[in-house]
Short mmCIF file of C-alpha atoms and ligand atoms in Angstrom, two decimals:
data_model
loop_
_atom_site.label_atom_id
_atom_site.label_comp_id
_atom_site.label_asym_id
_atom_site.label_seq_id
_atom_site.Cartn_x
_atom_site.Cartn_y
_atom_site.Cartn_z
CA UNK A 29 72.58 116.74 110.02
CA UNK A 30 72.87 115.57 113.64
CA UNK A 31 69.79 116.71 115.50
CA UNK A 32 70.21 118.81 118.70
CA UNK A 33 68.53 116.81 121.31
CA UNK A 34 66.46 118.82 123.68
CA UNK A 35 65.06 118.80 127.28
CA UNK A 36 62.23 121.24 128.16
CA UNK A 37 61.79 122.37 131.73
CA UNK A 38 58.56 124.08 132.51
CA UNK A 39 55.46 122.69 130.91
CA UNK A 40 52.91 125.71 131.65
CA UNK A 41 51.10 127.86 129.23
CA UNK A 42 53.75 128.80 126.69
CA UNK A 43 55.37 124.93 126.53
CA UNK A 44 52.75 124.14 123.89
CA UNK A 45 53.60 126.51 120.93
CA UNK A 46 57.29 125.22 121.57
CA UNK A 47 56.62 121.67 121.74
CA UNK A 48 54.61 122.06 118.38
CA UNK A 49 57.36 124.25 116.59
CA UNK A 50 60.06 121.96 117.67
CA UNK A 51 58.63 119.04 115.57
CA UNK A 52 58.78 121.06 112.69
CA UNK A 53 62.33 122.16 112.75
CA UNK A 54 64.47 119.25 111.49
CA UNK A 55 67.40 120.24 113.39
CA UNK A 56 65.60 119.88 116.81
CA UNK A 57 64.21 116.74 118.62
CA UNK A 58 62.47 117.24 122.03
CA UNK A 59 63.41 113.84 123.88
CA UNK A 60 62.33 114.76 127.51
CA UNK A 61 60.20 117.06 129.47
CA UNK A 62 60.19 118.07 133.04
CA UNK A 63 58.25 120.24 135.56
CA UNK A 64 57.82 120.71 139.15
CA UNK A 65 54.41 119.04 138.45
CA UNK A 66 55.31 115.93 136.67
CA UNK A 67 51.47 115.32 135.85
CA UNK A 68 51.95 118.48 133.65
CA UNK A 69 55.23 116.97 132.08
CA UNK A 70 53.27 113.63 131.46
CA UNK A 71 50.42 115.42 129.84
CA UNK A 72 52.87 117.11 127.47
CA UNK A 73 54.69 113.97 126.71
CA UNK A 74 51.65 112.16 125.69
CA UNK A 75 50.12 115.03 123.76
CA UNK A 76 53.61 115.47 121.77
CA UNK A 77 54.86 112.02 121.39
CA UNK A 78 57.99 112.72 123.73
CA UNK A 79 59.87 109.80 124.90
CA UNK A 80 60.83 110.60 128.59
CA UNK A 81 59.06 112.41 131.54
CA UNK A 82 61.73 113.20 134.10
CA UNK A 83 62.29 115.02 137.35
CA UNK A 84 64.65 118.19 136.49
CA UNK A 85 67.56 116.78 138.34
CA UNK A 86 67.25 113.53 136.02
CA UNK A 87 66.87 115.65 132.89
CA UNK A 88 69.83 117.86 133.89
CA UNK A 89 71.78 114.49 134.39
CA UNK A 90 70.60 112.81 131.03
CA UNK A 91 73.64 112.62 128.76
CA UNK A 92 71.43 112.23 125.61
CA UNK A 93 70.38 116.05 126.04
CA UNK A 94 72.48 118.93 124.42
CA UNK A 95 70.10 121.71 125.33
CA UNK A 96 67.67 122.73 127.89
CA UNK A 97 64.79 125.08 126.79
CA UNK A 98 63.90 126.70 130.23
CA UNK A 99 60.18 127.73 130.21
CA UNK A 100 59.76 128.22 133.97
CA UNK A 101 58.36 131.38 135.53
CA UNK A 102 60.62 134.23 135.56
CA UNK A 103 61.73 133.82 139.33
CA UNK A 104 62.96 130.26 138.57
CA UNK A 105 64.95 131.34 135.15
CA UNK A 106 68.57 131.82 136.94
CA UNK A 107 68.26 128.72 139.01
CA UNK A 108 67.35 126.31 136.23
CA UNK A 109 69.76 128.20 133.82
CA UNK A 110 72.80 127.83 136.18
CA UNK A 111 72.20 124.29 137.15
CA UNK A 112 71.73 123.07 133.25
CA UNK A 113 75.07 125.05 132.30
CA UNK A 114 76.47 123.71 135.18
CA UNK A 115 75.41 120.22 134.05
CA UNK A 116 77.00 120.79 130.60
CA UNK A 117 73.99 121.89 128.56
CA UNK A 118 73.29 124.49 126.12
CA UNK A 119 70.36 126.49 127.27
CA UNK A 120 67.65 128.54 125.86
CA UNK A 121 65.64 130.57 128.41
CA UNK A 122 62.15 132.41 128.09
CA UNK A 123 62.12 135.91 128.93
CA UNK A 124 63.35 137.84 130.89
CA UNK A 125 66.79 136.22 131.06
CA UNK A 126 66.53 136.34 134.82
CA UNK A 127 64.84 138.57 137.37
CA UNK A 128 68.18 140.45 138.63
CA UNK A 129 71.13 141.89 136.90
CA UNK A 130 73.53 139.98 139.35
CA UNK A 131 71.79 136.51 138.28
CA UNK A 132 71.92 137.49 134.33
CA UNK A 133 75.73 138.19 134.72
CA UNK A 134 76.25 134.90 136.66
CA UNK A 135 74.61 132.98 133.77
CA UNK A 136 76.73 134.87 131.21
CA UNK A 137 79.80 133.89 132.98
CA UNK A 138 78.78 130.32 133.66
CA UNK A 139 78.06 129.95 130.00
CA UNK A 140 81.61 131.41 129.04
CA UNK A 141 83.31 129.26 131.76
CA UNK A 142 81.93 125.96 130.43
CA UNK A 143 82.04 127.00 126.71
CA UNK A 144 78.43 126.76 126.16
CA UNK A 145 75.81 128.63 124.49
CA UNK A 146 73.10 130.67 126.20
CA UNK A 147 70.40 131.75 124.18
CA UNK A 148 67.30 133.69 125.08
CA UNK A 149 63.64 134.78 124.13
CA UNK A 150 61.95 136.73 122.31
CA UNK A 151 63.00 135.36 119.16
CA UNK A 152 59.92 137.33 117.35
CA UNK A 153 62.65 139.75 115.91
CA UNK A 154 63.61 136.67 113.55
CA UNK A 155 60.11 136.74 111.95
CA UNK A 156 59.27 138.24 108.61
CA UNK A 157 57.77 141.51 110.05
CA UNK A 158 60.59 142.58 112.05
CA UNK A 159 63.57 141.33 109.74
CA UNK A 160 61.44 143.26 106.89
CA UNK A 161 62.12 146.57 109.05
CA UNK A 162 65.50 145.55 109.72
CA UNK A 163 66.37 145.47 105.91
CA UNK A 164 64.46 148.73 105.23
CA UNK A 165 66.43 150.72 107.78
CA UNK A 166 69.87 149.20 106.54
CA UNK A 167 68.64 149.89 102.97
CA UNK A 168 68.38 153.51 103.88
CA UNK A 169 64.22 153.67 103.54
CA UNK A 170 63.88 156.20 106.41
CA UNK A 171 67.42 157.78 106.44
CA UNK A 172 68.78 158.00 109.67
CA UNK A 173 66.87 156.85 112.65
CA UNK A 174 66.63 159.60 115.17
CA UNK A 175 63.70 158.73 117.61
CA UNK A 176 61.31 156.00 118.34
CA UNK A 177 58.02 155.51 120.58
CA UNK A 178 57.02 151.86 121.75
CA UNK A 179 53.83 151.31 123.63
CA UNK A 180 52.28 147.98 125.52
CA UNK A 181 49.19 149.41 126.87
CA UNK A 182 46.85 146.87 128.24
CA UNK A 183 45.01 145.87 131.35
CA UNK A 184 47.04 142.87 132.71
CA UNK A 185 46.82 139.16 132.06
CA UNK A 186 44.54 138.38 135.03
CA UNK A 187 41.57 138.16 132.68
CA UNK A 188 42.88 135.24 130.61
CA UNK A 189 46.01 133.55 132.02
CA UNK A 190 45.06 130.23 134.13
CA UNK A 191 47.93 131.31 136.99
CA UNK A 192 48.21 134.85 136.86
CA UNK A 193 49.76 135.75 140.23
CA UNK A 194 53.48 135.84 139.25
CA UNK A 195 52.59 138.85 136.68
CA UNK A 196 52.57 140.88 139.70
CA UNK A 197 55.71 139.99 141.39
CA UNK A 198 59.33 141.06 141.07
CA UNK A 199 60.78 140.16 137.88
CA UNK A 200 57.43 140.41 135.96
CA UNK A 201 55.00 143.54 135.63
CA UNK A 202 54.53 144.78 132.40
CA UNK A 203 57.91 145.87 131.79
CA UNK A 204 59.67 142.59 132.69
CA UNK A 205 56.98 140.69 131.08
CA UNK A 206 56.21 142.48 127.52
CA UNK A 207 59.29 145.12 127.71
CA UNK A 208 61.40 142.27 126.32
CA UNK A 209 59.86 142.01 122.88
CA UNK A 210 59.65 145.85 122.55
CA UNK A 211 63.33 146.54 123.74
CA UNK A 212 64.54 143.68 121.76
CA UNK A 213 63.33 144.90 118.76
CA UNK A 214 64.17 148.68 119.26
CA UNK A 215 67.69 147.66 119.88
CA UNK A 216 67.87 145.33 116.63
CA UNK A 217 66.52 148.27 114.61
CA UNK A 218 68.32 151.11 116.18
CA UNK A 219 71.52 149.57 118.38
CA UNK A 220 72.61 149.71 121.97
CA UNK A 221 71.41 151.93 124.53
CA UNK A 222 73.70 154.08 126.28
CA UNK A 223 71.51 155.73 128.95
CA UNK A 224 67.89 155.40 130.41
CA UNK A 225 65.57 157.42 132.26
CA UNK A 226 62.34 156.32 134.08
CA UNK A 227 59.48 156.75 136.09
CA UNK A 228 57.29 153.82 137.51
CA UNK A 229 54.45 153.17 139.74
CA UNK A 230 51.98 150.70 141.00
CA UNK A 231 48.68 152.44 140.02
CA UNK A 232 46.33 149.93 141.89
CA UNK A 233 47.77 147.56 144.80
CA UNK A 234 45.26 145.00 144.64
CA UNK A 235 43.87 143.09 141.38
CA UNK A 236 41.19 140.47 141.36
CA UNK A 237 41.50 137.43 138.98
CA UNK A 238 38.77 137.02 136.35
CA UNK A 239 40.07 134.03 134.61
CA UNK A 240 39.43 130.40 135.73
CA UNK A 241 40.19 128.65 137.67
CA UNK A 242 41.29 131.31 140.01
CA UNK A 243 38.12 133.52 139.36
CA UNK A 244 37.72 135.95 142.36
CA UNK A 245 41.01 135.54 143.78
CA UNK A 246 42.63 138.78 144.97
CA UNK A 247 46.40 139.51 143.90
CA UNK A 248 48.61 141.85 146.21
CA UNK A 249 50.57 143.85 143.74
CA UNK A 250 54.23 143.79 144.33
CA UNK A 251 55.97 145.45 141.37
CA UNK A 252 55.24 148.38 139.16
CA UNK A 253 52.51 148.22 136.66
CA UNK A 254 52.77 151.42 134.70
CA UNK A 255 56.51 152.12 133.57
CA UNK A 256 57.59 155.04 131.47
CA UNK A 257 61.12 155.12 129.95
CA UNK A 258 63.45 157.27 128.01
CA UNK A 259 66.23 155.26 126.01
CA UNK A 260 69.40 157.47 124.87
CA UNK A 261 70.70 155.14 121.85
CA UNK A 262 74.58 154.96 121.25
CA UNK A 263 73.76 156.55 117.76
CA UNK A 264 72.06 159.36 119.28
CA UNK A 265 68.47 158.61 118.72
CA UNK A 266 65.95 159.00 121.48
CA UNK A 267 63.12 156.26 122.25
CA UNK A 268 60.33 156.39 124.46
CA UNK A 269 58.71 153.39 126.03
CA UNK A 270 55.37 153.10 128.21
CA UNK A 271 54.47 149.73 129.53
CA UNK A 272 51.10 149.41 131.36
CA UNK A 273 48.98 146.74 132.75
CA UNK A 274 46.69 149.76 134.00
CA UNK A 275 45.35 151.02 131.12
CA UNK A 276 41.64 149.95 129.71
CA UNK A 277 41.93 151.13 125.99
CA UNK A 278 44.40 152.83 124.04
CA UNK A 279 45.16 153.82 120.28
CA UNK A 280 48.90 154.12 120.53
CA UNK A 281 51.06 152.34 117.98
CA UNK A 282 53.29 149.47 118.96
CA UNK A 283 56.54 150.94 117.71
CA UNK A 284 57.17 153.44 115.31
CA UNK A 285 60.78 154.45 114.23
CA UNK A 286 61.27 158.39 113.03
CA UNK A 287 64.16 158.73 110.27
CA UNK A 288 65.68 161.70 108.68
CA UNK A 289 63.70 160.56 105.56
CA UNK A 290 60.53 158.98 106.60
CA UNK A 291 58.65 157.00 109.55
CA UNK A 292 58.62 153.19 109.88
CA UNK A 293 55.52 151.61 111.44
CA UNK A 294 56.74 148.55 113.16
CA UNK A 295 54.39 145.60 113.75
CA UNK A 296 53.40 144.08 116.89
CA UNK A 297 56.57 142.92 118.34
CA UNK A 298 55.03 139.83 120.04
CA UNK A 299 54.10 138.29 116.97
CA UNK A 300 56.31 137.34 113.75
CA UNK A 301 54.61 139.08 110.95
CA UNK A 302 53.49 142.26 109.70
CA UNK A 303 52.07 144.79 108.46
CA UNK A 304 55.16 146.91 107.77
CA UNK A 305 54.07 150.80 106.84
CA UNK A 306 56.27 153.24 105.93
CA UNK A 307 55.41 157.24 105.67
CA UNK A 308 57.56 159.50 103.34
CA UNK A 309 58.07 163.07 103.45
CA UNK A 310 55.21 164.83 101.15
CA UNK A 311 53.11 161.42 101.00
CA UNK A 312 49.57 162.01 102.29
CA UNK A 313 49.44 158.37 103.69
CA UNK A 314 51.03 155.28 105.13
CA UNK A 315 52.25 152.72 102.40
CA UNK A 316 52.28 149.07 103.29
CA UNK A 317 55.33 147.34 102.49
CA UNK A 318 55.54 143.81 101.60
CA UNK A 319 57.35 141.31 103.74
CA UNK A 320 61.04 140.14 102.34
CA UNK A 321 61.43 137.58 104.75
CA UNK A 322 59.42 134.42 105.97
CA UNK A 323 58.35 132.95 109.16
CA UNK A 324 55.18 135.22 109.69
CA UNK A 325 53.39 132.80 111.67
CA UNK A 326 53.76 132.01 115.42
CA UNK A 327 57.43 130.56 114.93
CA UNK A 328 58.47 130.60 118.79
CA UNK A 329 61.40 128.27 118.82
CA UNK A 330 62.91 129.76 115.74
CA UNK A 331 65.57 131.25 117.86
CA UNK A 332 66.36 127.59 119.29
CA UNK A 333 66.43 126.19 115.68
CA UNK A 334 69.11 129.19 114.92
CA UNK A 335 71.07 128.23 118.24
CA UNK A 336 71.16 124.63 117.37
CA UNK A 337 72.50 125.59 113.78
CA UNK A 338 75.00 127.93 115.67
CA UNK A 339 76.18 125.11 117.78
CA UNK A 340 77.02 123.06 114.84
CA UNK A 341 78.54 125.74 112.79
CA UNK A 342 80.35 127.43 115.54
CA UNK A 343 78.88 130.84 114.10
CA UNK A 344 77.12 133.42 116.80
CA UNK A 345 73.69 132.58 117.77
CA UNK A 346 71.03 135.65 117.05
CA UNK A 347 68.69 135.42 119.93
CA UNK A 348 71.75 135.72 122.20
CA UNK A 349 72.08 135.74 125.98
CA UNK A 350 74.38 138.80 125.78
CA UNK A 351 71.50 140.63 123.72
CA UNK A 352 68.99 139.61 126.53
CA UNK A 353 71.12 140.69 129.29
CA UNK A 354 71.39 144.36 127.54
CA UNK A 355 67.66 144.44 127.73
CA UNK A 356 67.60 143.14 131.32
CA UNK A 357 69.83 146.23 131.95
CA UNK A 358 67.69 148.81 130.32
CA UNK A 359 64.76 147.56 132.27
CA UNK A 360 66.54 147.60 135.49
CA UNK A 361 67.86 150.91 134.48
CA UNK A 362 64.55 152.43 134.22
CA UNK A 363 63.43 151.34 137.68
CA UNK A 364 66.75 152.40 139.26
CA UNK A 365 66.39 155.81 137.51
CA UNK A 366 62.63 156.30 138.89
CA UNK A 367 64.00 155.12 142.27
CA UNK A 368 67.20 157.45 142.45
CA UNK A 369 65.66 160.27 140.48
CA UNK A 370 68.86 160.35 138.06
CA UNK A 371 69.57 158.89 134.58
CA UNK A 372 70.92 155.59 134.53
CA UNK A 373 74.17 154.86 132.34
CA UNK A 374 74.42 151.20 130.81
CA UNK A 375 77.21 149.26 131.46
CA UNK A 376 76.54 146.72 128.79
CA UNK A 377 76.29 146.83 125.14
CA UNK A 378 75.93 143.85 122.40
CA UNK A 379 76.25 143.20 118.72
CA UNK A 380 73.47 143.15 116.64
CA UNK A 381 72.54 139.71 115.18
CA UNK A 382 73.05 139.31 111.53
CA UNK A 383 69.78 139.43 109.30
CA UNK A 384 68.11 136.01 108.71
CA UNK A 385 69.06 135.13 104.89
CA UNK A 386 66.01 135.18 102.62
CA UNK A 387 66.51 132.02 100.49
CA UNK A 388 67.64 130.17 103.44
CA UNK A 389 64.53 130.90 105.55
CA UNK A 390 62.49 129.73 102.58
CA UNK A 391 64.44 126.43 102.56
CA UNK A 392 63.94 125.63 106.28
CA UNK A 393 60.26 126.81 106.05
CA UNK A 394 59.45 124.16 103.18
CA UNK A 395 61.17 121.54 104.98
CA UNK A 396 63.49 120.96 102.00
CA UNK A 397 66.75 120.97 103.68
CA UNK A 398 67.85 120.40 107.25
CA UNK A 399 69.91 123.50 107.69
CA UNK A 400 70.34 127.05 106.82
CA UNK A 401 73.21 129.09 106.63
CA UNK A 402 73.81 131.98 109.23
CA UNK A 403 75.83 135.03 107.75
CA UNK A 404 78.30 136.94 109.94
CA UNK A 405 77.72 138.93 113.04
CA UNK A 406 79.63 141.73 112.33
CA UNK A 407 77.53 144.28 110.44
N1 NAD B 209 51.91 132.63 128.45
C1 NAD B 209 52.68 133.14 127.54
O1 NAD B 209 51.63 133.72 126.54
C2 NAD B 209 53.96 133.73 127.54
C3 NAD B 209 54.38 133.95 126.42
C4 NAD B 209 55.57 134.38 126.08
C5 NAD B 209 56.75 134.08 127.20
N2 NAD B 209 56.34 133.56 128.22
C6 NAD B 209 57.13 133.43 129.20
O2 NAD B 209 57.46 131.86 129.45
C7 NAD B 209 57.75 131.35 130.75
C8 NAD B 209 56.44 130.73 131.49
O3 NAD B 209 55.15 131.23 131.31
P1 NAD B 209 53.96 130.46 131.27
O4 NAD B 209 52.81 131.38 130.78
O5 NAD B 209 53.82 129.16 130.58
O6 NAD B 209 54.11 130.19 132.95
P2 NAD B 209 53.17 129.05 133.56
O7 NAD B 209 52.95 129.15 134.93
O8 NAD B 209 51.99 128.57 132.84
O9 NAD B 209 54.09 127.71 133.53
C9 NAD B 209 55.55 127.59 133.98
C10 NAD B 209 55.81 126.19 134.61
O10 NAD B 209 56.86 125.87 134.94
C11 NAD B 209 57.03 125.22 136.03
N3 NAD B 209 58.17 125.43 137.04
C12 NAD B 209 58.12 126.58 137.82
N4 NAD B 209 59.34 126.65 138.57
C13 NAD B 209 60.02 125.35 138.09
C14 NAD B 209 61.23 124.96 138.42
N5 NAD B 209 62.12 125.62 139.16
N6 NAD B 209 61.78 123.59 137.84
C15 NAD B 209 60.73 122.96 136.91
N7 NAD B 209 59.66 123.64 136.46
C16 NAD B 209 59.17 124.83 136.91
C17 NAD B 209 55.74 125.43 136.92
O11 NAD B 209 55.10 124.28 137.71
C18 NAD B 209 54.64 125.62 135.40
O12 NAD B 209 53.95 124.43 135.03
C19 NAD B 209 57.70 132.76 131.48
O13 NAD B 209 58.89 133.25 131.59
C20 NAD B 209 56.75 133.93 130.77
O14 NAD B 209 57.48 135.31 130.76
C21 NAD B 209 54.87 133.03 128.53
#
């Protein structure tokens, strides 16, 4: 199979796992890296044996490149996506799709106009943990989903991220940074959202960095750090989500889906594996369910491999820009509802991605074949 040739823009913290994993997918080849700081790009090129270190403009003008992976910081996502689409490249962007709904719309429209694909992180929902949950729900293991809870309760990344200021500016905060993992999984398992309600606050206006090299530096907080949302799904289920950078400890679960015939305990949506647990009526305890699907290690880039396959075959991609836009609108809706003191009615919807095929995954994992087949996107 012809490999999809990739240029990576943004060589920061998250780029290592992409550059590592892209080398393991036989339908991908990273040919160039770029960053505003070319030293960072050069360092990654050396580490991962990548042929070209280019400025962003050179990379976008390079005819060898089919697809750009955009790993820049959130407020640069839209600019880089739009420029890359304009230059005729397919784009896969880290979460969130963009910081504003207006920019998200522009990205979807530009991709449509140019006949190009726009894919977006997170792709953790393609991992064995969430794919197993999807199959259990489809097989009726908990009956009809009627409600869900999702919690991301931590104390902020200034203790570990080397450059954490952006987490406290517009387009980040716990909801825009971590919410995409949780909302993406909720909509994959339950379906589109029709209405949201929210309450948000900045609990502490200034934070202190305790990671290196910026130890001791103060951060002015300009975006909510405790965000609570209620999600009314189109199918009638009601979800509750809390994302917080203000909590020192919590015993809340990651995600639970409550059905008419049982409860599903969903694994950490920021990972690809399990455990998946189920609690049936009358049972005294939880039962752990064996994973039915592969990709249980950190497989970031799986969404790009799936997209490369979609580019070749013409089938829909799974980690799609439309899905990421729906997630973005849920997050904005929670903020808007909090600001206006009213429910926010969703304008967008999306089609749930087809489940990953079990045998196809095994084949790709074992590197025995160069491709894996999709399935349809119409369930
Ligand atoms: N760090 C993580 O654990 C993690 C995990 C999952 C997703 N993400 C997402 O990945 C993205 C990047 O996060 P990160 O932690 O790697 O950030 P980072 O700050 O470590 O790296 C971002 C890089 O992008 C470069 N950059 C910024 N604007 C640019 C532009 N206009 N053109 C070219 N390069 C530009 C910066 O110089 C920097 O090297 C974010 O969207 C984040 O939400 C991060």
